Amino acid sequence: WCPICKLEEHSIGRVAGDAPVLGVAMQSGSGANVARVMAQRGLGWPTLVDADGSQARAWGVHAVPAFIVIAPDGRISSASVGYTTEIGMRLRLWWAGWRG
């Protein structure tokens, strides 16, 4: 996994305690490989395996890490590429209407 993605792991884990999180493992190998890496790294949030990156591309993601916030009403509230701090994640979630 990319070095920047690894830097965000702890922040994502803390945010996942307060808001629904779905990771997308883009071009990261098989489901078994993704599950093994998630377990080794102690990452507990649900993750979609996007082996060929087609789902991510359909969402407009062409680089990682990407942080996409889907508001409670189902609309995409924000999308960004690159490192996002925990406070940045929490602010984007708050702006989207997640008040966990």
PDB file of N, CA and C in Angstrom, residues 10-79:
ATOM      1  N   HIS A  10      -4.086   5.321  11.079  1.00  0.00           N
ATOM      2  CA  HIS A  10      -4.504   5.559  12.467  1.00  0.00           C
ATOM      3  C   HIS A  10      -5.622   6.598  12.538  1.00  0.00           C
ATOM      4  N   SER A  11      -5.534   7.621  11.714  1.00  0.00           N
ATOM      5  CA  SER A  11      -6.594   8.636  11.690  1.00  0.00           C
ATOM      6  C   SER A  11      -7.906   8.031  11.217  1.00  0.00           C
ATOM      7  N   ILE A  12      -7.833   7.219  10.172  1.00  0.00           N
ATOM      8  CA  ILE A  12      -9.048   6.574   9.663  1.00  0.00           C
ATOM      9  C   ILE A  12      -9.648   5.676  10.735  1.00  0.00           C
ATOM     10  N   GLY A  13      -8.801   4.925  11.432  1.00  0.00           N
ATOM     11  CA  GLY A  13      -9.285   4.052  12.495  1.00  0.00           C
ATOM     12  C   GLY A  13     -10.003   4.812  13.593  1.00  0.00           C
ATOM     13  N   ARG A  14      -9.467   5.963  13.981  1.00  0.00           N
ATOM     14  CA  ARG A  14     -10.124   6.769  15.019  1.00  0.00           C
ATOM     15  C   ARG A  14     -11.438   7.354  14.506  1.00  0.00           C
ATOM     16  N   VAL A  15     -11.448   7.825  13.269  1.00  0.00           N
ATOM     17  CA  VAL A  15     -12.671   8.382  12.682  1.00  0.00           C
ATOM     18  C   VAL A  15     -13.728   7.290  12.532  1.00  0.00           C
ATOM     19  N   ALA A  16     -13.289   6.073  12.211  1.00  0.00           N
ATOM     20  CA  ALA A  16     -14.227   4.959  12.017  1.00  0.00           C
ATOM     21  C   ALA A  16     -14.996   4.624  13.296  1.00  0.00           C
ATOM     22  N   GLY A  17     -14.493   5.059  14.441  1.00  0.00           N
ATOM     23  CA  GLY A  17     -15.222   4.857  15.682  1.00  0.00           C
ATOM     24  C   GLY A  17     -16.410   5.786  15.826  1.00  0.00           C
ATOM     25  N   ASP A  18     -16.460   6.845  15.016  1.00  0.00           N
ATOM     26  CA  ASP A  18     -17.501   7.865  15.138  1.00  0.00           C
ATOM     27  C   ASP A  18     -18.389   8.015  13.909  1.00  0.00           C
ATOM     28  N   ALA A  19     -17.958   7.487  12.781  1.00  0.00           N
ATOM     29  CA  ALA A  19     -18.713   7.637  11.530  1.00  0.00           C
ATOM     30  C   ALA A  19     -18.519   6.375  10.698  1.00  0.00           C
ATOM     31  N   PRO A  20     -19.478   6.061   9.844  1.00  0.00           N
ATOM     32  CA  PRO A  20     -19.296   4.884   8.994  1.00  0.00           C
ATOM     33  C   PRO A  20     -18.143   5.100   8.016  1.00  0.00           C
ATOM     34  N   VAL A  21     -17.279   4.105   7.904  1.00  0.00           N
ATOM     35  CA  VAL A  21     -16.127   4.166   7.010  1.00  0.00           C
ATOM     36  C   VAL A  21     -16.139   2.931   6.125  1.00  0.00           C
ATOM     37  N   LEU A  22     -15.859   3.124   4.853  1.00  0.00           N
ATOM     38  CA  LEU A  22     -15.658   2.022   3.917  1.00  0.00           C
ATOM     39  C   LEU A  22     -14.360   2.294   3.183  1.00  0.00           C
ATOM     40  N   GLY A  23     -13.399   1.418   3.356  1.00  0.00           N
ATOM     41  CA  GLY A  23     -12.152   1.538   2.624  1.00  0.00           C
ATOM     42  C   GLY A  23     -12.302   0.906   1.253  1.00  0.00           C
ATOM     43  N   VAL A  24     -11.505   1.355   0.319  1.00  0.00           N
ATOM     44  CA  VAL A  24     -11.452   0.745  -1.007  1.00  0.00           C
ATOM     45  C   VAL A  24      -9.998   0.383  -1.270  1.00  0.00           C
ATOM     46  N   ALA A  25      -9.745  -0.921  -1.379  1.00  0.00           N
ATOM     47  CA  ALA A  25      -8.396  -1.408  -1.669  1.00  0.00           C
ATOM     48  C   ALA A  25      -8.257  -1.480  -3.180  1.00  0.00           C
ATOM     49  N   MET A  26      -7.716  -0.424  -3.742  1.00  0.00           N
ATOM     50  CA  MET A  26      -7.608  -0.286  -5.191  1.00  0.00           C
ATOM     51  C   MET A  26      -6.300  -0.906  -5.678  1.00  0.00           C
ATOM     52  N   GLN A  27      -6.423  -1.885  -6.552  1.00  0.00           N
ATOM     53  CA  GLN A  27      -5.273  -2.571  -7.137  1.00  0.00           C
ATOM     54  C   GLN A  27      -4.316  -3.071  -6.056  1.00  0.00           C
ATOM     55  N   SER A  28      -4.886  -3.726  -5.039  1.00  0.00           N
ATOM     56  CA  SER A  28      -4.107  -4.212  -3.900  1.00  0.00           C
ATOM     57  C   SER A  28      -4.074  -5.727  -3.812  1.00  0.00           C
ATOM     58  N   GLY A  29      -4.440  -6.398  -4.888  1.00  0.00           N
ATOM     59  CA  GLY A  29      -4.398  -7.857  -4.893  1.00  0.00           C
ATOM     60  C   GLY A  29      -5.750  -8.469  -4.591  1.00  0.00           C
ATOM     61  N   SER A  30      -5.719  -9.741  -4.279  1.00  0.00           N
ATOM     62  CA  SER A  30      -6.940 -10.514  -4.043  1.00  0.00           C
ATOM     63  C   SER A  30      -7.599 -10.132  -2.725  1.00  0.00           C
ATOM     64  N   GLY A  31      -8.835 -10.577  -2.566  1.00  0.00           N
ATOM     65  CA  GLY A  31      -9.545 -10.353  -1.311  1.00  0.00           C
ATOM     66  C   GLY A  31      -8.808 -10.968  -0.137  1.00  0.00           C
ATOM     67  N   ALA A  32      -8.234 -12.151  -0.352  1.00  0.00           N
ATOM     68  CA  ALA A  32      -7.481 -12.817   0.713  1.00  0.00           C
ATOM     69  C   ALA A  32      -6.251 -11.994   1.094  1.00  0.00           C
ATOM     70  N   ASN A  33      -5.573 -11.439   0.107  1.00  0.00           N
ATOM     71  CA  ASN A  33      -4.401 -10.609   0.381  1.00  0.00           C
ATOM     72  C   ASN A  33      -4.794  -9.344   1.141  1.00  0.00           C
ATOM     73  N   VAL A  34      -5.858  -8.706   0.717  1.00  0.00           N
ATOM     74  CA  VAL A  34      -6.318  -7.489   1.398  1.00  0.00           C
ATOM     75  C   VAL A  34      -6.700  -7.809   2.841  1.00  0.00           C
ATOM     76  N   ALA A  35      -7.430  -8.908   3.052  1.00  0.00           N
ATOM     77  CA  ALA A  35      -7.832  -9.300   4.410  1.00  0.00           C
ATOM     78  C   ALA A  35      -6.608  -9.576   5.279  1.00  0.00           C
ATOM     79  N   ARG A  36      -5.597 -10.231   4.714  1.00  0.00           N
ATOM     80  CA  ARG A  36      -4.378 -10.536   5.460  1.00  0.00           C
ATOM     81  C   ARG A  36      -3.661  -9.249   5.872  1.00  0.00           C
ATOM     82  N   VAL A  37      -3.507  -8.321   4.939  1.00  0.00           N
ATOM     83  CA  VAL A  37      -2.831  -7.053   5.245  1.00  0.00           C
ATOM     84  C   VAL A  37      -3.628  -6.262   6.282  1.00  0.00           C
ATOM     85  N   MET A  38      -4.940  -6.218   6.121  1.00  0.00           N
ATOM     86  CA  MET A  38      -5.783  -5.496   7.088  1.00  0.00           C
ATOM     87  C   MET A  38      -5.601  -6.089   8.486  1.00  0.00           C
ATOM     88  N   ALA A  39      -5.613  -7.422   8.581  1.00  0.00           N
ATOM     89  CA  ALA A  39      -5.451  -8.078   9.882  1.00  0.00           C
ATOM     90  C   ALA A  39      -4.062  -7.814  10.457  1.00  0.00           C
ATOM     91  N   GLN A  40      -3.029  -7.927   9.629  1.00  0.00           N
ATOM     92  CA  GLN A  40      -1.659  -7.685  10.095  1.00  0.00           C
ATOM     93  C   GLN A  40      -1.487  -6.266  10.624  1.00  0.00           C
ATOM     94  N   ARG A  41      -2.143  -5.316   9.995  1.00  0.00           N
ATOM     95  CA  ARG A  41      -1.983  -3.911  10.371  1.00  0.00           C
ATOM     96  C   ARG A  41      -3.008  -3.467  11.421  1.00  0.00           C
ATOM     97  N   GLY A  42      -3.911  -4.389  11.834  1.00  0.00           N
ATOM     98  CA  GLY A  42      -4.902  -4.070  12.860  1.00  0.00           C
ATOM     99  C   GLY A  42      -5.971  -3.106  12.393  1.00  0.00           C
ATOM    100  N   LEU A  43      -6.328  -3.182  11.118  1.00  0.00           N
ATOM    101  CA  LEU A  43      -7.320  -2.277  10.538  1.00  0.00           C
ATOM    102  C   LEU A  43      -8.670  -2.980  10.516  1.00  0.00           C
ATOM    103  N   GLY A  44      -9.666  -2.405  11.192  1.00  0.00           N
ATOM    104  CA  GLY A  44     -10.914  -3.109  11.393  1.00  0.00           C
ATOM    105  C   GLY A  44     -12.113  -2.626  10.607  1.00  0.00           C
ATOM    106  N   TRP A  45     -11.965  -1.634   9.754  1.00  0.00           N
ATOM    107  CA  TRP A  45     -13.131  -1.137   9.030  1.00  0.00           C
ATOM    108  C   TRP A  45     -13.386  -1.996   7.789  1.00  0.00           C
ATOM    109  N   PRO A  46     -14.641  -2.030   7.321  1.00  0.00           N
ATOM    110  CA  PRO A  46     -14.947  -2.806   6.115  1.00  0.00           C
ATOM    111  C   PRO A  46     -14.232  -2.218   4.900  1.00  0.00           C
ATOM    112  N   THR A  47     -13.835  -3.105   4.000  1.00  0.00           N
ATOM    113  CA  THR A  47     -13.068  -2.678   2.830  1.00  0.00           C
ATOM    114  C   THR A  47     -13.551  -3.389   1.579  1.00  0.00           C
ATOM    115  N   LEU A  48     -13.805  -2.616   0.558  1.00  0.00           N
ATOM    116  CA  LEU A  48     -14.169  -3.129  -0.758  1.00  0.00           C
ATOM    117  C   LEU A  48     -12.885  -3.425  -1.520  1.00  0.00           C
ATOM    118  N   VAL A  49     -12.788  -4.630  -2.074  1.00  0.00           N
ATOM    119  CA  VAL A  49     -11.623  -4.995  -2.874  1.00  0.00           C
ATOM    120  C   VAL A  49     -11.909  -4.623  -4.325  1.00  0.00           C
ATOM    121  N   ASP A  50     -11.147  -3.686  -4.830  1.00  0.00           N
ATOM    122  CA  ASP A  50     -11.279  -3.201  -6.212  1.00  0.00           C
ATOM    123  C   ASP A  50      -9.999  -3.603  -6.949  1.00  0.00           C
ATOM    124  N   ALA A  51      -9.903  -4.892  -7.261  1.00  0.00           N
ATOM    125  CA  ALA A  51      -8.653  -5.482  -7.746  1.00  0.00           C
ATOM    126  C   ALA A  51      -8.080  -4.789  -8.976  1.00  0.00           C
ATOM    127  N   ASP A  52      -8.930  -4.378  -9.896  1.00  0.00           N
ATOM    128  CA  ASP A  52      -8.416  -3.754 -11.120  1.00  0.00           C
ATOM    129  C   ASP A  52      -8.576  -2.233 -11.132  1.00  0.00           C
ATOM    130  N   GLY A  53      -9.119  -1.671 -10.075  1.00  0.00           N
ATOM    131  CA  GLY A  53      -9.281  -0.219  -9.977  1.00  0.00           C
ATOM    132  C   GLY A  53     -10.463   0.341 -10.742  1.00  0.00           C
ATOM    133  N   SER A  54     -11.286  -0.520 -11.331  1.00  0.00           N
ATOM    134  CA  SER A  54     -12.392  -0.031 -12.170  1.00  0.00           C
ATOM    135  C   SER A  54     -13.458   0.707 -11.364  1.00  0.00           C
ATOM    136  N   GLN A  55     -13.751   0.231 -10.155  1.00  0.00           N
ATOM    137  CA  GLN A  55     -14.764   0.915  -9.341  1.00  0.00           C
ATOM    138  C   GLN A  55     -14.272   2.300  -8.937  1.00  0.00           C
ATOM    139  N   ALA A  56     -13.030   2.373  -8.507  1.00  0.00           N
ATOM    140  CA  ALA A  56     -12.471   3.674  -8.117  1.00  0.00           C
ATOM    141  C   ALA A  56     -12.490   4.643  -9.295  1.00  0.00           C
ATOM    142  N   ARG A  57     -12.113   4.167 -10.469  1.00  0.00           N
ATOM    143  CA  ARG A  57     -12.139   5.044 -11.647  1.00  0.00           C
ATOM    144  C   ARG A  57     -13.560   5.505 -11.954  1.00  0.00           C
ATOM    145  N   ALA A  58     -14.542   4.617 -11.752  1.00  0.00           N
ATOM    146  CA  ALA A  58     -15.942   4.998 -11.986  1.00  0.00           C
ATOM    147  C   ALA A  58     -16.367   6.120 -11.047  1.00  0.00           C
ATOM    148  N   TRP A  59     -15.756   6.191  -9.867  1.00  0.00           N
ATOM    149  CA  TRP A  59     -16.041   7.260  -8.907  1.00  0.00           C
ATOM    150  C   TRP A  59     -15.182   8.488  -9.169  1.00  0.00           C
ATOM    151  N   GLY A  60     -14.328   8.426 -10.186  1.00  0.00           N
ATOM    152  CA  GLY A  60     -13.469   9.564 -10.508  1.00  0.00           C
ATOM    153  C   GLY A  60     -12.152   9.584  -9.761  1.00  0.00           C
ATOM    154  N   VAL A  61     -11.806   8.480  -9.099  1.00  0.00           N
ATOM    155  CA  VAL A  61     -10.549   8.405  -8.357  1.00  0.00           C
ATOM    156  C   VAL A  61      -9.456   7.915  -9.303  1.00  0.00           C
ATOM    157  N   HIS A  62      -8.426   8.732  -9.461  1.00  0.00           N
ATOM    158  CA  HIS A  62      -7.320   8.366 -10.343  1.00  0.00           C
ATOM    159  C   HIS A  62      -5.982   8.386  -9.618  1.00  0.00           C
ATOM    160  N   ALA A  63      -5.992   8.695  -8.326  1.00  0.00           N
ATOM    161  CA  ALA A  63      -4.771   8.708  -7.528  1.00  0.00           C
ATOM    162  C   ALA A  63      -5.144   8.374  -6.088  1.00  0.00           C
ATOM    163  N   VAL A  64      -4.167   7.925  -5.328  1.00  0.00           N
ATOM    164  CA  VAL A  64      -4.392   7.587  -3.929  1.00  0.00           C
ATOM    165  C   VAL A  64      -3.387   8.337  -3.067  1.00  0.00           C
ATOM    166  N   PRO A  65      -3.740   8.538  -1.822  1.00  0.00           N
ATOM    167  CA  PRO A  65      -5.027   8.242  -1.213  1.00  0.00           C
ATOM    168  C   PRO A  65      -6.091   9.255  -1.626  1.00  0.00           C
ATOM    169  N   ALA A  66      -7.293   8.777  -1.677  1.00  0.00           N
ATOM    170  CA  ALA A  66      -8.443   9.645  -1.951  1.00  0.00           C
ATOM    171  C   ALA A  66      -9.388   9.542  -0.760  1.00  0.00           C
ATOM    172  N   PHE A  67      -9.982  10.643  -0.384  1.00  0.00           N
ATOM    173  CA  PHE A  67     -10.914  10.684   0.743  1.00  0.00           C
ATOM    174  C   PHE A  67     -12.217  11.264   0.219  1.00  0.00           C
ATOM    175  N   ILE A  68     -13.231  10.423   0.150  1.00  0.00           N
ATOM    176  CA  ILE A  68     -14.534  10.827  -0.376  1.00  0.00           C
ATOM    177  C   ILE A  68     -15.545  10.740   0.754  1.00  0.00           C
ATOM    178  N   VAL A  69     -16.300  11.798   0.951  1.00  0.00           N
ATOM    179  CA  VAL A  69     -17.323  11.817   1.993  1.00  0.00           C
ATOM    180  C   VAL A  69     -18.689  11.767   1.330  1.00  0.00           C
ATOM    181  N   ILE A  70     -19.452  10.768   1.720  1.00  0.00           N
ATOM    182  CA  ILE A  70     -20.828  10.645   1.257  1.00  0.00           C
ATOM    183  C   ILE A  70     -21.724  11.084   2.406  1.00  0.00           C
ATOM    184  N   ALA A  71     -22.526  12.096   2.162  1.00  0.00           N
ATOM    185  CA  ALA A  71     -23.401  12.666   3.192  1.00  0.00           C
ATOM    186  C   ALA A  71     -24.492  11.665   3.568  1.00  0.00           C
ATOM    187  N   PRO A  72     -25.125  11.862   4.718  1.00  0.00           N
ATOM    188  CA  PRO A  72     -26.210  10.970   5.127  1.00  0.00           C
ATOM    189  C   PRO A  72     -27.325  10.843   4.086  1.00  0.00           C
ATOM    190  N   ASP A  73     -27.506  11.860   3.244  1.00  0.00           N
ATOM    191  CA  ASP A  73     -28.555  11.787   2.220  1.00  0.00           C
ATOM    192  C   ASP A  73     -28.088  11.092   0.941  1.00  0.00           C
ATOM    193  N   GLY A  74     -26.835  10.599   0.920  1.00  0.00           N
ATOM    194  CA  GLY A  74     -26.333   9.827  -0.204  1.00  0.00           C
ATOM    195  C   GLY A  74     -25.552  10.602  -1.251  1.00  0.00           C
ATOM    196  N   ARG A  75     -25.494  11.920  -1.123  1.00  0.00           N
ATOM    197  CA  ARG A  75     -24.747  12.700  -2.117  1.00  0.00           C
ATOM    198  C   ARG A  75     -23.271  12.766  -1.724  1.00  0.00           C
ATOM    199  N   ILE A  76     -22.406  12.914  -2.727  1.00  0.00           N
ATOM    200  CA  ILE A  76     -20.990  13.104  -2.440  1.00  0.00           C
ATOM    201  C   ILE A  76     -20.814  14.536  -1.955  1.00  0.00           C
ATOM    202  N   SER A  77     -20.357  14.670  -0.729  1.00  0.00           N
ATOM    203  CA  SER A  77     -20.196  15.977  -0.102  1.00  0.00           C
ATOM    204  C   SER A  77     -18.832  16.583  -0.410  1.00  0.00           C
ATOM    205  N   SER A  78     -17.802  15.750  -0.414  1.00  0.00           N
ATOM    206  CA  SER A  78     -16.462  16.244  -0.728  1.00  0.00           C
ATOM    207  C   SER A  78     -15.599  15.096  -1.217  1.00  0.00           C
ATOM    208  N   ALA A  79     -14.578  15.447  -1.963  1.00  0.00           N
ATOM    209  CA  ALA A  79     -13.602  14.470  -2.443  1.00  0.00           C
ATOM    210  C   ALA A  79     -12.252  15.162  -2.524  1.00  0.00           C
TER     211      ALA A  79
END
